Short mmCIF file of C-alpha atoms and ligand atoms in Angstrom, two decimals:
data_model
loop_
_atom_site.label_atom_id
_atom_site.label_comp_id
_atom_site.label_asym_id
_atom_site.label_seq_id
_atom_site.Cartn_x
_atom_site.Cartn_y
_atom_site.Cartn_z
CA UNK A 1 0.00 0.00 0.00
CA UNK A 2 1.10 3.74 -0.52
CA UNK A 3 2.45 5.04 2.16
CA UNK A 4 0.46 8.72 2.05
CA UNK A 5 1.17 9.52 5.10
CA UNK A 6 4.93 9.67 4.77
CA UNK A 7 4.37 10.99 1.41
CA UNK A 8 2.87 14.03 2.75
CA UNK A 9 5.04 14.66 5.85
CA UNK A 10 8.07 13.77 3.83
CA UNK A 11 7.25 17.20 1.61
CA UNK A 12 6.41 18.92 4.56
CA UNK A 13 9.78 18.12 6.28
CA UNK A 14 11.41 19.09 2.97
CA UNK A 15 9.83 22.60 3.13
CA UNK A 16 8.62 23.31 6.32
CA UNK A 17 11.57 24.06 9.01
CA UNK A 18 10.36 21.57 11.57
CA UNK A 19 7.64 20.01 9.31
CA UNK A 20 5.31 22.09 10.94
CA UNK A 21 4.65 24.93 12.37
CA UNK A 22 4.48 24.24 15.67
CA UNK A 23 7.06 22.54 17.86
CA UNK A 24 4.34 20.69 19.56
CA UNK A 25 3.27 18.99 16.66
CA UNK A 26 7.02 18.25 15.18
CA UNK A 27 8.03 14.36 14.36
CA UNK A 28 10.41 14.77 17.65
CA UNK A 29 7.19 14.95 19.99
CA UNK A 30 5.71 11.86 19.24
CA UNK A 31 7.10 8.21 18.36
CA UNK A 32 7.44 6.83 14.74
CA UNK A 33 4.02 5.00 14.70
CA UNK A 34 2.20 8.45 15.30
CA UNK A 35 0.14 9.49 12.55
CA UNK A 36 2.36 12.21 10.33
CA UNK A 37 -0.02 14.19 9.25
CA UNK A 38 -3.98 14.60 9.84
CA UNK A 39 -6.39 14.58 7.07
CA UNK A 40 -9.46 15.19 8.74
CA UNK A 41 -11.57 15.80 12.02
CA UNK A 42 -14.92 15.55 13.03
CA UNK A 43 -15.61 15.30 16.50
CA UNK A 44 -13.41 13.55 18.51
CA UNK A 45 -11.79 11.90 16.22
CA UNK A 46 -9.10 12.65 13.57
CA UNK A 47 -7.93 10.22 10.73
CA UNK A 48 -4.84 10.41 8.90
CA UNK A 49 -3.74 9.98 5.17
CA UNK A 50 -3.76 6.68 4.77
CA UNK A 51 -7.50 6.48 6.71
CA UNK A 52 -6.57 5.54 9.90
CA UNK A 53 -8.73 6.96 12.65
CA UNK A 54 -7.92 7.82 16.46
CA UNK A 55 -9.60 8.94 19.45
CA UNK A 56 -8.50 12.50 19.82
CA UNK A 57 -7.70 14.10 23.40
CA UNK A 58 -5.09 16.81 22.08
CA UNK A 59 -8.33 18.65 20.29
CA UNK A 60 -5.67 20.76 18.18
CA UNK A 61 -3.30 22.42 21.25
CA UNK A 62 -6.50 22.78 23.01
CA UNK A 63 -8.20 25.13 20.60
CA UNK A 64 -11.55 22.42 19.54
CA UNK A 65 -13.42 22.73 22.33
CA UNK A 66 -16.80 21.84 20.56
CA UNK A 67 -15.09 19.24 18.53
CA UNK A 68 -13.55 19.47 15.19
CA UNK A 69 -16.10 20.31 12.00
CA UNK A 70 -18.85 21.43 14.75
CA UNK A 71 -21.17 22.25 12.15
CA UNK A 72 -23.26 25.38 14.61
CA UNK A 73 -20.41 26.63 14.27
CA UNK A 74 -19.50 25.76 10.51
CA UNK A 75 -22.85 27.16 9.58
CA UNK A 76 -22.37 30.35 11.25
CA UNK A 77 -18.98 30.92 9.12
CA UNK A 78 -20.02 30.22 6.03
CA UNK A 79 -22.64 32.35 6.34
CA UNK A 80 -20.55 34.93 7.03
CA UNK A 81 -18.23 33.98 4.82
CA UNK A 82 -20.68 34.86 2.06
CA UNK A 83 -20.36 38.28 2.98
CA UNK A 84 -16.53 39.03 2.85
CA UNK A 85 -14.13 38.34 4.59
CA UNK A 86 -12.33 41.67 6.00
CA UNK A 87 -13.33 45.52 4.74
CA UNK A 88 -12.20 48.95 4.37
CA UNK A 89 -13.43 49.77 7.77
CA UNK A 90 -14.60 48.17 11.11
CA UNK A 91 -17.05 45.19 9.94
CA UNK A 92 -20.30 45.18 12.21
CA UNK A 93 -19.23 41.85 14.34
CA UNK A 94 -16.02 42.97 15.49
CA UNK A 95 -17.93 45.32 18.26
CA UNK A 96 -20.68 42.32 18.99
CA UNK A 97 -17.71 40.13 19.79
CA UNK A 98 -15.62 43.03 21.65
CA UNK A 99 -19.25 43.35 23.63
CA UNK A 100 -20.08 40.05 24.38
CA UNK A 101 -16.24 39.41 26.01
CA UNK A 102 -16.80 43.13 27.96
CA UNK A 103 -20.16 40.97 29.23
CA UNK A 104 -18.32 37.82 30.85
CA UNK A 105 -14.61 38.51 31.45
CA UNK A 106 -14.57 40.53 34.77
CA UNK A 107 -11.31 43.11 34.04
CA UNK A 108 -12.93 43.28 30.29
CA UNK A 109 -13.84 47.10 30.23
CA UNK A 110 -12.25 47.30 26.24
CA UNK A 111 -11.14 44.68 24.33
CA UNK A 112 -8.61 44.54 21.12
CA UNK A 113 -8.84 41.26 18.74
CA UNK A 114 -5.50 39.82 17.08
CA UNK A 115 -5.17 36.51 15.78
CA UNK A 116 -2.59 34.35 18.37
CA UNK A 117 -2.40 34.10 21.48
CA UNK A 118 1.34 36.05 21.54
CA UNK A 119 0.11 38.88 19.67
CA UNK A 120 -2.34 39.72 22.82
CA UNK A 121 0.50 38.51 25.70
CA UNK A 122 2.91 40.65 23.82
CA UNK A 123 0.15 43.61 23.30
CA UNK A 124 -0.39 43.74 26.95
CA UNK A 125 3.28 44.28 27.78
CA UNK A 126 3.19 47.26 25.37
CA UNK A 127 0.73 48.59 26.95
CA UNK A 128 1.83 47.87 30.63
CA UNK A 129 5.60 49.30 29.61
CA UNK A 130 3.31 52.45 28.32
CA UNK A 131 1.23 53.11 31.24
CA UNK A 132 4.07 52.61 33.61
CA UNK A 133 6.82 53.85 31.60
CA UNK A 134 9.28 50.95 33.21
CA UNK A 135 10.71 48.15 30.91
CA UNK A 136 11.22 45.19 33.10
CA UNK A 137 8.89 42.47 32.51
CA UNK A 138 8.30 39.45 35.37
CA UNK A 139 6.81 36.45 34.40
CA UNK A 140 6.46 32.75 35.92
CA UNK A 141 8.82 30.41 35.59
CA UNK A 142 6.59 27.38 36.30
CA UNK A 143 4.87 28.59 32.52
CA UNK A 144 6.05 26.46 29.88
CA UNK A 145 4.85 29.27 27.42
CA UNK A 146 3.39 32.37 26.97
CA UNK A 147 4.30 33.88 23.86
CA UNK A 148 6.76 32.99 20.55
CA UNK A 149 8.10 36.69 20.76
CA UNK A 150 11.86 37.65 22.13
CA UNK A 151 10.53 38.69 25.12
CA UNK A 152 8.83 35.12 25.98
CA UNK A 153 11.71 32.73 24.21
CA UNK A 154 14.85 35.12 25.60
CA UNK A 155 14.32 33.57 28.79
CA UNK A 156 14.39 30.01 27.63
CA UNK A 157 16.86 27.89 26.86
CA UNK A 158 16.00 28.27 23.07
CA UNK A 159 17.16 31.49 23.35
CA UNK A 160 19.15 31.59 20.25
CA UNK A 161 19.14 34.58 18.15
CA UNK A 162 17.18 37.07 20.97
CA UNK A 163 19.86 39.97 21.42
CA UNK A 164 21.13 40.42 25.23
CA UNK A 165 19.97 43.64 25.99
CA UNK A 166 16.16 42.31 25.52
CA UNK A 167 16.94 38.79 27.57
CA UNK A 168 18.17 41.48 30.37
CA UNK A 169 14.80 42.58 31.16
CA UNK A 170 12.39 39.54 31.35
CA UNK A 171 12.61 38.42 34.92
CA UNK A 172 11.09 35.28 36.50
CA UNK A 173 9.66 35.03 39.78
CA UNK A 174 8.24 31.05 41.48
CA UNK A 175 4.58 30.77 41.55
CA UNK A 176 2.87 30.38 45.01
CA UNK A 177 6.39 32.38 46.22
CA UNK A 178 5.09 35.58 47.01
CA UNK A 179 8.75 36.13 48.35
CA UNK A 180 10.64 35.79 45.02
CA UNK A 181 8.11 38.39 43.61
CA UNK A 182 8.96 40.73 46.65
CA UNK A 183 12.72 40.27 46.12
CA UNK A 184 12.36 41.08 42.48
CA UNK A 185 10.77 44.85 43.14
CA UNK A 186 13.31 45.10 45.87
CA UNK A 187 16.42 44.28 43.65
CA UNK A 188 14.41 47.02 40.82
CA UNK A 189 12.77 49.27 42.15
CA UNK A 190 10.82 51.47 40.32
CA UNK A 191 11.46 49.44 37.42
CA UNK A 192 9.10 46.68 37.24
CA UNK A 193 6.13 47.78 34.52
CA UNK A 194 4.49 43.93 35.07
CA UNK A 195 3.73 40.82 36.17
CA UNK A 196 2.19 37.84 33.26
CA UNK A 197 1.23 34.66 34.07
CA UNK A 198 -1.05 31.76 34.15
CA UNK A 199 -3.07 32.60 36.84
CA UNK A 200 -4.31 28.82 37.30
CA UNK A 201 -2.73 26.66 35.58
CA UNK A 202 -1.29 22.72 36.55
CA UNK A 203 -0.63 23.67 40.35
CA UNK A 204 -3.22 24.95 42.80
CA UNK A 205 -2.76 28.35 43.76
CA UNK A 206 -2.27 28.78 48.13
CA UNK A 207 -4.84 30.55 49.85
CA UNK A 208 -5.06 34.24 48.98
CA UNK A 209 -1.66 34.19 46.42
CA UNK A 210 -3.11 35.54 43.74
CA UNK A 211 -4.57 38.33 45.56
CA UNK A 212 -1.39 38.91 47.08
CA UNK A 213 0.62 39.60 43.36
CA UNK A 214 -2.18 41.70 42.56
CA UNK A 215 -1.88 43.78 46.19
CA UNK A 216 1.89 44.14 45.32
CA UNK A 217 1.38 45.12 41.95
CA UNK A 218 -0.89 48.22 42.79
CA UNK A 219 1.65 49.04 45.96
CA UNK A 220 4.39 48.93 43.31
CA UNK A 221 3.17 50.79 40.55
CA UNK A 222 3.20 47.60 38.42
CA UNK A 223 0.11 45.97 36.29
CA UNK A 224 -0.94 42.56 36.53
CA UNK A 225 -1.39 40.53 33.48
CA UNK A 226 -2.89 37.26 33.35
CA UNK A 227 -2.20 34.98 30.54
CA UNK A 228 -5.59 33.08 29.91
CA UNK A 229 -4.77 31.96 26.63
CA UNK A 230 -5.45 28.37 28.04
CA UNK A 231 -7.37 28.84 30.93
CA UNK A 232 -9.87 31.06 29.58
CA UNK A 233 -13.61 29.80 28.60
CA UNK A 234 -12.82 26.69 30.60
CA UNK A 235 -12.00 27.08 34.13
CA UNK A 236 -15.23 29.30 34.05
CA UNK A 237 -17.11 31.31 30.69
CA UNK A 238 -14.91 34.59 32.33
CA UNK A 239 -11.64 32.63 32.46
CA UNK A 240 -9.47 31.77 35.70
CA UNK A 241 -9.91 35.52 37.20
CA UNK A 242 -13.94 34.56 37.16
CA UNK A 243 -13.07 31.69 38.70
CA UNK A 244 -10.68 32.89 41.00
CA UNK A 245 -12.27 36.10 41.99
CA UNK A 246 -9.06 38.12 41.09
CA UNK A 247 -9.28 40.69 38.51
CA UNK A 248 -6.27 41.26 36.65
CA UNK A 249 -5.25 44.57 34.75
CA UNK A 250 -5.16 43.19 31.75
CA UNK A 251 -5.56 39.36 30.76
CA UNK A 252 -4.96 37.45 27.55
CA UNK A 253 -7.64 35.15 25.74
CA UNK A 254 -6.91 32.80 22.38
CA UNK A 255 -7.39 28.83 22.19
CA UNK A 256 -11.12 28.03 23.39
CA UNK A 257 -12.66 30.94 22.03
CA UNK A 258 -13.44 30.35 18.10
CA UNK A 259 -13.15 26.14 18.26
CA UNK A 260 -9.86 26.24 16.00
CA UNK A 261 -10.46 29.17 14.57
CA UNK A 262 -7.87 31.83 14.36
CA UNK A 263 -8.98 34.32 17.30
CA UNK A 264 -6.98 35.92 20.41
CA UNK A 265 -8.43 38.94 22.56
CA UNK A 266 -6.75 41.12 24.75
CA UNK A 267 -8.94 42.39 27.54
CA UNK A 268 -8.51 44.86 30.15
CA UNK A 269 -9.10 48.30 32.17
CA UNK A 270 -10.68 51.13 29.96
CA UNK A 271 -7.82 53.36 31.13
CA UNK A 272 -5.11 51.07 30.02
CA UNK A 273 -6.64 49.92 27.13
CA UNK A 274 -7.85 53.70 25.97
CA UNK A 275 -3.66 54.34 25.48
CA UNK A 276 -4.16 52.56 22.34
CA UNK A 277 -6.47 54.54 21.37
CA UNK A 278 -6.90 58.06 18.88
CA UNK A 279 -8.76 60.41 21.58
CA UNK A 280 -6.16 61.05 24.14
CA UNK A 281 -3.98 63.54 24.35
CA UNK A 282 -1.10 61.88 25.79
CA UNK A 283 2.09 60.37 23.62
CA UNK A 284 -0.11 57.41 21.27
CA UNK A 285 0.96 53.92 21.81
CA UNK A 286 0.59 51.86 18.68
CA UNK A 287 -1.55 48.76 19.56
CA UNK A 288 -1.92 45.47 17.87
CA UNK A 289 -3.01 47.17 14.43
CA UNK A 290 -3.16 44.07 12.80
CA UNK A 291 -4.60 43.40 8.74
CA UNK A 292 -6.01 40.17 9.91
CA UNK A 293 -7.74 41.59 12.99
CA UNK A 294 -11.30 41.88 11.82
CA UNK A 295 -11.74 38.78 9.84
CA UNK A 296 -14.92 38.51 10.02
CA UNK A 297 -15.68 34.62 9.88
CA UNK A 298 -12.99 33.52 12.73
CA UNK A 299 -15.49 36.47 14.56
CA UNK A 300 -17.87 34.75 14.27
CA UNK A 301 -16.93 31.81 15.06
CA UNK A 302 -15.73 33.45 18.24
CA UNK A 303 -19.49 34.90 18.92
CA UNK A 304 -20.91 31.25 18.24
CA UNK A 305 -18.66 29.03 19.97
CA UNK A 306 -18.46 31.40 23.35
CA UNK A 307 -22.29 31.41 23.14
CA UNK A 308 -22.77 27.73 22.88
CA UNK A 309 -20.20 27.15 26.24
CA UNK A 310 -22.64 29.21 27.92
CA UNK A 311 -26.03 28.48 26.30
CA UNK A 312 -25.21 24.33 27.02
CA UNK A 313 -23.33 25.23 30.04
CA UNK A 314 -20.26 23.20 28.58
CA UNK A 315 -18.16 24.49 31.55
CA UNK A 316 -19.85 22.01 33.69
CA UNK A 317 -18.77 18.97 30.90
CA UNK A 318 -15.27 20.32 30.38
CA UNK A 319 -14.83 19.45 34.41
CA UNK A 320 -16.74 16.68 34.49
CA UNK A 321 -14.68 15.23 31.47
CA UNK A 322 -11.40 16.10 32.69
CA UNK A 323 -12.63 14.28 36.38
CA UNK A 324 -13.61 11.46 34.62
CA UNK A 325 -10.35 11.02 32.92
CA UNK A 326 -8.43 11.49 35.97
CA UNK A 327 -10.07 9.11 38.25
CA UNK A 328 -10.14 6.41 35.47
CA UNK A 329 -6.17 6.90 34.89
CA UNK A 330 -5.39 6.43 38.47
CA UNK A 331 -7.73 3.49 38.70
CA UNK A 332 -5.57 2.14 35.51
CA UNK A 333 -2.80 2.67 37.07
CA UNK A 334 -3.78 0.77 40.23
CA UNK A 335 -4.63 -1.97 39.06
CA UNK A 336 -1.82 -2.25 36.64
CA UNK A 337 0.44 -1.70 40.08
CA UNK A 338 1.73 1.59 38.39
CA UNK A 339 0.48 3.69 40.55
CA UNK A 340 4.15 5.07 41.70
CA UNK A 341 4.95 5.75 37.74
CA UNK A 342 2.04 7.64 36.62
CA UNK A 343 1.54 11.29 38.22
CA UNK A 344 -2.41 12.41 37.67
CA UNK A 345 -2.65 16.35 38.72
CA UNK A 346 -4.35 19.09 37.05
CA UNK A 347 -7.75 20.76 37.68
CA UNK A 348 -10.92 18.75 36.51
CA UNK A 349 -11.05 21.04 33.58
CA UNK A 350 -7.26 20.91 32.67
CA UNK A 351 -6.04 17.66 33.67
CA UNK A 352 -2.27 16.34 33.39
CA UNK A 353 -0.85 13.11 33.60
CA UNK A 354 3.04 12.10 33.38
CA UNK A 355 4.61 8.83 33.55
CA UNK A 356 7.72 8.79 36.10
CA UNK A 357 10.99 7.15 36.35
CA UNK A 358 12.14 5.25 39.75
CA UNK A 359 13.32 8.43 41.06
CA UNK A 360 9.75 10.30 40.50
CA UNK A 361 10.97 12.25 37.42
CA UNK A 362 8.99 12.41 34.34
CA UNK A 363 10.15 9.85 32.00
CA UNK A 364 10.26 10.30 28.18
CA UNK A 365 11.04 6.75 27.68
CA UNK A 366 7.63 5.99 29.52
CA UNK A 367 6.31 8.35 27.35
CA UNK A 368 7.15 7.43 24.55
CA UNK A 369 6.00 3.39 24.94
CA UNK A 370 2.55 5.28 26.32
CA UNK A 371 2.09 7.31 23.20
CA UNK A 372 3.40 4.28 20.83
CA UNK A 373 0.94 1.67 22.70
CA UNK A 374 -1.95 4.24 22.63
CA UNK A 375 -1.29 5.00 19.16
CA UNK A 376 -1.25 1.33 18.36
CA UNK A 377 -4.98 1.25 19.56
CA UNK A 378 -6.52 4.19 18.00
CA UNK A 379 -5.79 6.68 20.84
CA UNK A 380 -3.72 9.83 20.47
CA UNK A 381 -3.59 11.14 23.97
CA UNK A 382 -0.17 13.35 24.27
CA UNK A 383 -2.46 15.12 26.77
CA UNK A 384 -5.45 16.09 27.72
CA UNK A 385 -7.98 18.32 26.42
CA UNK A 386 -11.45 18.44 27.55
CA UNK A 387 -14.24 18.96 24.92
CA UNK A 388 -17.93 18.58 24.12
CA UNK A 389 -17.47 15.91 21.63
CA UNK A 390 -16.09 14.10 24.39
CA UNK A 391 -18.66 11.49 25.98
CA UNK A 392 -18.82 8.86 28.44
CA UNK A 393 -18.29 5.97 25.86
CA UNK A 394 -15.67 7.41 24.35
CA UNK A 395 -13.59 8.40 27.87
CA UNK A 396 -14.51 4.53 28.88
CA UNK A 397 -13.35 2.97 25.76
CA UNK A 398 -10.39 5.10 25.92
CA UNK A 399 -9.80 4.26 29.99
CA UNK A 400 -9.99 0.40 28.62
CA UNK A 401 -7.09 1.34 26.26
CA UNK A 402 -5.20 2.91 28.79
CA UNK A 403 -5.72 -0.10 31.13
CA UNK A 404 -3.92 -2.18 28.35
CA UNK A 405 -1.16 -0.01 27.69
CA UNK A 406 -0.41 0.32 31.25
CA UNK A 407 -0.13 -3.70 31.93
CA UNK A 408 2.30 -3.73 28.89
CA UNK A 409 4.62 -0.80 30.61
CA UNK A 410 4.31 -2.50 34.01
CA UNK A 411 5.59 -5.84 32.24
CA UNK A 412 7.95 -3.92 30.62
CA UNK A 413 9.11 -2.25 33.79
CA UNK A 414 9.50 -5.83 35.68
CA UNK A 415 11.87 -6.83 32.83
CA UNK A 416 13.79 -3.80 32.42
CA UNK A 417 12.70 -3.07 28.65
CA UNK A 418 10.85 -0.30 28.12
CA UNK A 419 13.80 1.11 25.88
CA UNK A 420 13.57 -1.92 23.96
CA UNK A 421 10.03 -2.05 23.39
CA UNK A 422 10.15 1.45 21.79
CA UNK A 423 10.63 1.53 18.08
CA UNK A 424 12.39 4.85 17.03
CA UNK A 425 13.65 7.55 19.10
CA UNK A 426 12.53 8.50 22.16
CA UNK A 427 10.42 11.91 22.17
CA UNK A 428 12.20 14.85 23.23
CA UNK A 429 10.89 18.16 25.12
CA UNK A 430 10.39 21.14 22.62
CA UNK A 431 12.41 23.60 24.91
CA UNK A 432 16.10 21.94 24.46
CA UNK A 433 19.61 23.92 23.38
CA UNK A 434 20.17 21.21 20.84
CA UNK A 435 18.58 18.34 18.42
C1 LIG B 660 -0.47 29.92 28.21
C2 LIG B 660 -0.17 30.30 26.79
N1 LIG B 660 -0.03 31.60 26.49
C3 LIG B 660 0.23 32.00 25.22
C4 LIG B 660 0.38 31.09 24.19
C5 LIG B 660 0.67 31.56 22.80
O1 LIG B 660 -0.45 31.36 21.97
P1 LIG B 660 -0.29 31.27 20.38
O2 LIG B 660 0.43 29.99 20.08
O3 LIG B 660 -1.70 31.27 19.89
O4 LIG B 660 0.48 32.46 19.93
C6 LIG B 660 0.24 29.73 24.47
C7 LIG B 660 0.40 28.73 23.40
O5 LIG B 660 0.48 27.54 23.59
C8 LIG B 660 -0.04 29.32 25.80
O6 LIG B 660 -0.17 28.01 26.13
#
C-alpha cells in the first residue's frame, strides 16, 4: 500500500523548518508509529492519510473545544463567509464580539482582537511598559509558554538569536512564592512595569496568592497581566480571574474561544486599554493594528462558539470530562500496580498526567512506549484536552485502552525493557539547546 502519510510529511519536512509549524506537533514529539499528518476531524476523532482513525484528546493544542467540523459553528462561518471576509473599515461583528467578552470577562472594560495568542501577551506588555513607563517584565517560571516573541523565548533555553539587551529585562519570579516576587521589586525598584502569568494553571494556587501579586502590583506601581490563553472559557465562561475572583489589569484570551479558529483577545481596564487609542492627548501607543484583525468569519466563530459554552453550560462537561479522565487513569494505574509511575494532577477542567521514572521524574522513555501503545490502539492522547465531543463511551473505551497499555509498561518495567520495546527515538521536550 502507498504510504500517504509519509508521502505528505516527507514534503512537509522538505519545506517546512520543523515540518510544521508548531514545535508541539514536530516528528520529535511523538514516536514513529504516530500518525504524520492529519487529514481530517470531526468530532473527537481525527484520521490520517492513509485512513486511519484515532480517538483524539489533544483537540488541536487545546483550541476544539466543541469538537472538530462542529457544524453550529461551521454554519455560522459560512454564512458569514458569504459576505466578505475583512473591509475597508470596522465590519459590524467585530464590536458584537468586543461586547459580548466586555459581558463575561470581569477586568474586560475594552477589548482589542488579534489573531494568536502572543500577539495579545505581547500587546499587553506594550501597553503595561506604556502606562508605567518601566521596561522590566516578570513572568512565571513554572509557565512552559506564553508567547513565541523575544521577550517570551529570551528567557528560555531556546534562546538563540534574541539579542542580550532584551533577555536582560524579562525576569522570572516562582509561583505560590510571594517572596521571590517581593525580592524582584526590591532588587528594581521602580522598574518593574508587570507581572504575566497563568493565573491557574497545573498547580493549585495557596490561599489568597493571587490576591497577594495583585496587592503588590498596585503598591508597586506595576500591572498585573494574566495569561488566559489556556485557561480562559474553561476554568469558568470569564476565564481563571472569574473563577478565582481576582481581577487582573489586563488578561490574555486565544485557544477556546473560536473552536480552532484563528482568534486571540486582549482584555482589560478602559484606562489602560484607551492608550491605544486616537482620543487622548497623551504620547499614542501603537496597539496590535493588525490586517487580519477583523476577519470577520474567525469572529464569528468566536461569537458562536463562546455562546454555545454558555447556552449548554459546557463548563460544567469540560470538568466533568477532565474528572472522569483522571479518576479512570489512576484506577488504571492501580490496578496495573503503576500507581508510583504515573503522576495524575491538574484541575478537573485541565487535567495532566506524566509517567515517572524510579526516582519520580517524568520519563520520556515511559512516554514514549505510552504514546506508541496508545497510538497502536486508535488513541492519540499526548495530553489532555477536555471537549464537548467528548462522551462517556468514548472516555470509557479510551480508559480500557489505557488499562492495556499500562499492563504492557508494568511488564515492561518488571523486565527492564521499556527502551527496547520502543521503536524509534525516544520523544524529546520542545524547549532543548540542541537536536
Ligand atoms: C499559556 C499560553 N499563552 C500564550 C500562548 C501563545 O499562543 P499562540 O500559540 O496562539 O500564539 C500559548 C500557546 O500555547 C499558551 O499556552
Amino acid at each position: 500500500m502507498v504510504d500517504l502519510n509519509k508521502i505528505y510529511s516527507d514534503r512537509a519536512a522538505r519545506y517546512i523548518p520543523a515540518g510544521a509549524h508548531t514545535y508541539s506537533k514536530g516528528a520529535d514529539q511523538f514516536p514513529v508509529n504516530a500518525p504524520s499528518v492529519i487529514e481530517r476531524g470531526d468530532g473527537c476523532y481525527i484520521w490520517d492519510a492513509n485512513g486511519n482513525q484515532y480517538t483524539d484528546f489533544a483537540m488541536s493544542l487545546g483550541t476544539v473545544v466543541l469538537g472538530h467540523a462542529y457544524q453550529p459553528v461551521l454554519e455560522t462561518v459560512r454564512t458569514e463567509l458569504n459576505k466578505g471576509v475583512n473591509f475597508v473599515r470596522p465590519s459590524i461583528i467585530e464590536g458584537e464580539l468586543a461586547e459580548l467578552l466586555c459581558d463575561i470577562i470581569p477586568c474586560a472594560e475594552m477589548v482589542k482582537l488579534a489573531k494568536h495568542g502572543s500577539d495579545v501577551t505581547t500587546g499587553a506588555i506594550k501597553l503595561a511598559r506604556a502606562y508605567t513607563g518601566r521596561e522590566r517584565v516578570v513572568r512565571c517560571s513554572a509557565d512552559p509558554f506564553n508567547s513565541v516573541h523575544d521577550w517570551f523565548i529570551g528567557s528560555t533555553v531556546v534562546d538563540r538569536g534574541v539579542p542580550q539587551a532584551v533577555k536582560d529585562l524579562t525576569l522570572q519570579f516562582e509561583y505560590n512564592n510571594i517572596d521571590s516576587l517581593k525580592c524582584l521589586f526590591e532588587q528594581f525598584p521602580n522598574e518593574i512595569a508587570c507581572i504575566i502569568f497563568e493565573p491557574i494553571s497545573f498547580i493549585v494556587p495557596h490561599d489568597g496568592f493571587l490576591q497577594e501579586v495583585k496587592d503588590l502590583c498596585e503598591e508597586q506601581g506595576a500591572i498585573l497581566i494574566f495569561d488566559e490563553v489556556v485557561s480562559g472559557f474553561r476554568f469558568a465562561l470569564g476565564g481563571a480571574q472569574q473563577y478565582s475572583g481576582v481581577t487582573p489589569h489586563l488578561a490574555a484570551f486565544g485557544k477556546a474561544m473560536a473552536n480552532g479558529f484563528s482568534v486571540s483577545a486582549l482584555a482589560g481596564s478602559k484606562e489602560i486599554m484607551q492608550l491605544g487609542g486616537i482620543e487622548h492627548e497623551s504620547e499614542r501607543v501603537f496597539l496590535l493594528s493588525t490586517t487580519h484583525g477583523g476577519e470577520t468569519h474567525s469572529i464569528a466563530a468566536a461569537i458562536k462558539t463562546i455562546n454555545t459554552i454558555k447556552e449548554q453550560n459546557l463548563i460544567e462537561h469540560f470538568w466533568h470530562v477532565g474528572k472522569s479522565l483522571k479518576l479512570g487513569i489512576l484506577k488504571a494505574a492501580n490496578n496495573s500496580e503503576l500507581s508510583n509511575y504515573v503522576h495524575v494532577g491538574g484541575y478537573d477542567c485541565k487535567p495532566a498526567f506524566a509517567l515517572l521514572n524510579d526516582k519520580g521524574e517524568a520519563c520520556m522513555a515511559m512516554r514514549t512506549l505510552f504514546l506508541q501503545e496508545t497510538i497502536k490502539r486508535g488513541l492519540m492522547m499526548p495530553y489532555i484536552v477536555p471537549c464537548l465531543a467528548h462522551t462517556d463511551e468514548v472516555i470509557d473505551h479510551s480508559l480500557n485502552i489505557i488499562e492495556d497499555v499500562f499492563s504492557i509498561i508494568k511488564t515492561a518495567l518488571d523486565t527492564g525493557s521499556i527502551e527496547k520495546k520502543i521503536v524509534g527515538p525516544i520523544v524529546k521536550p520542545v524547549f532543548r539547546k540542541f537536536n
